[in-house]
């Protein structure tokens, strides 16, 4: 990938499992150094380390801040993050039950 001053990633991990997501995120962290990056993501683990997270709710800015700050505020981001974390923790159980 050519180094660019601005990088826009739209759902870069949406089709990846947790292991591949981790590998991609580590690679992207190196590529993003020194450039402005916009990551559009529903999978919140992808953006956990972002300098600033913008949370949209029906097209309106609902919250903004860093991951720890948004979790502490216990708003929409925190609720969505907990839902995704709970779902991810139960995934192995769902696969085993099939």
mmCIF file of C-alpha atoms in Angstrom, residues 4-63:
data_model
loop_
_atom_site.group_PDB
_atom_site.id
_atom_site.type_symbol
_atom_site.label_atom_id
_atom_site.label_comp_id
_atom_site.label_asym_id
_atom_site.label_seq_id
_atom_site.Cartn_x
_atom_site.Cartn_y
_atom_site.Cartn_z
ATOM 1 C CA UNK A 4 -0.743 8.491 1.828
ATOM 2 C CA UNK A 5 -1.376 11.469 4.143
ATOM 3 C CA UNK A 6 -5.025 10.409 4.512
ATOM 4 C CA UNK A 7 -6.254 6.825 4.714
ATOM 5 C CA UNK A 8 -9.971 5.925 4.680
ATOM 6 C CA UNK A 9 -10.976 2.380 5.659
ATOM 7 C CA UNK A 10 -14.614 1.330 5.412
ATOM 8 C CA UNK A 11 -15.358 -1.774 7.502
ATOM 9 C CA UNK A 12 -11.847 -3.244 7.049
ATOM 10 C CA UNK A 13 -12.501 -6.177 9.409
ATOM 11 C CA UNK A 14 -16.171 -6.919 8.746
ATOM 12 C CA UNK A 15 -15.554 -10.286 7.056
ATOM 13 C CA UNK A 16 -12.689 -11.428 9.297
ATOM 14 C CA UNK A 17 -12.636 -13.722 12.300
ATOM 15 C CA UNK A 18 -11.130 -12.438 15.565
ATOM 16 C CA UNK A 19 -7.663 -13.873 14.845
ATOM 17 C CA UNK A 20 -7.411 -12.321 11.363
ATOM 18 C CA UNK A 21 -8.846 -9.059 12.694
ATOM 19 C CA UNK A 22 -6.017 -8.886 15.228
ATOM 20 C CA UNK A 23 -3.395 -9.487 12.532
ATOM 21 C CA UNK A 24 -4.908 -6.846 10.260
ATOM 22 C CA UNK A 25 -5.244 -4.274 13.051
ATOM 23 C CA UNK A 26 -1.567 -4.754 13.994
ATOM 24 C CA UNK A 27 -0.539 -4.239 10.363
ATOM 25 C CA UNK A 28 -2.797 -1.208 9.975
ATOM 26 C CA UNK A 29 -1.353 0.392 13.114
ATOM 27 C CA UNK A 30 2.064 0.408 11.447
ATOM 28 C CA UNK A 31 0.669 1.751 8.154
ATOM 29 C CA UNK A 32 -1.332 4.499 9.890
ATOM 30 C CA UNK A 33 1.657 6.056 11.654
ATOM 31 C CA UNK A 34 2.127 9.596 10.425
ATOM 32 C CA UNK A 35 -1.130 9.864 8.507
ATOM 33 C CA UNK A 36 -4.689 10.844 9.258
ATOM 34 C CA UNK A 37 -6.911 7.768 9.208
ATOM 35 C CA UNK A 38 -10.680 7.474 9.161
ATOM 36 C CA UNK A 39 -11.997 4.023 10.020
ATOM 37 C CA UNK A 40 -15.688 3.323 9.552
ATOM 38 C CA UNK A 41 -16.521 0.298 11.686
ATOM 39 C CA UNK A 42 -19.380 -1.499 13.354
ATOM 40 C CA UNK A 43 -16.951 -3.888 15.055
ATOM 41 C CA UNK A 44 -15.770 -1.640 17.884
ATOM 42 C CA UNK A 45 -12.699 -3.712 18.756
ATOM 43 C CA UNK A 46 -11.247 -2.421 15.469
ATOM 44 C CA UNK A 47 -11.266 1.196 16.687
ATOM 45 C CA UNK A 48 -10.473 0.717 20.373
ATOM 46 C CA UNK A 49 -7.032 2.369 20.068
ATOM 47 C CA UNK A 50 -8.185 5.344 17.981
ATOM 48 C CA UNK A 51 -7.183 8.841 19.088
ATOM 49 C CA UNK A 52 -10.784 9.939 18.682
ATOM 50 C CA UNK A 53 -13.936 7.896 18.209
ATOM 51 C CA UNK A 54 -17.066 9.483 16.771
ATOM 52 C CA UNK A 55 -20.277 7.613 17.595
ATOM 53 C CA UNK A 56 -23.155 8.180 15.207
ATOM 54 C CA UNK A 57 -26.754 7.365 16.025
ATOM 55 C CA UNK A 58 -29.124 7.580 13.050
ATOM 56 C CA UNK A 59 -26.755 10.029 11.311
ATOM 57 C CA UNK A 60 -26.341 12.292 14.342
ATOM 58 C CA UNK A 61 -23.163 12.616 16.397
ATOM 59 C CA UNK A 62 -24.094 11.023 19.731
ATOM 60 C CA UNK A 63 -20.687 10.895 21.456
#
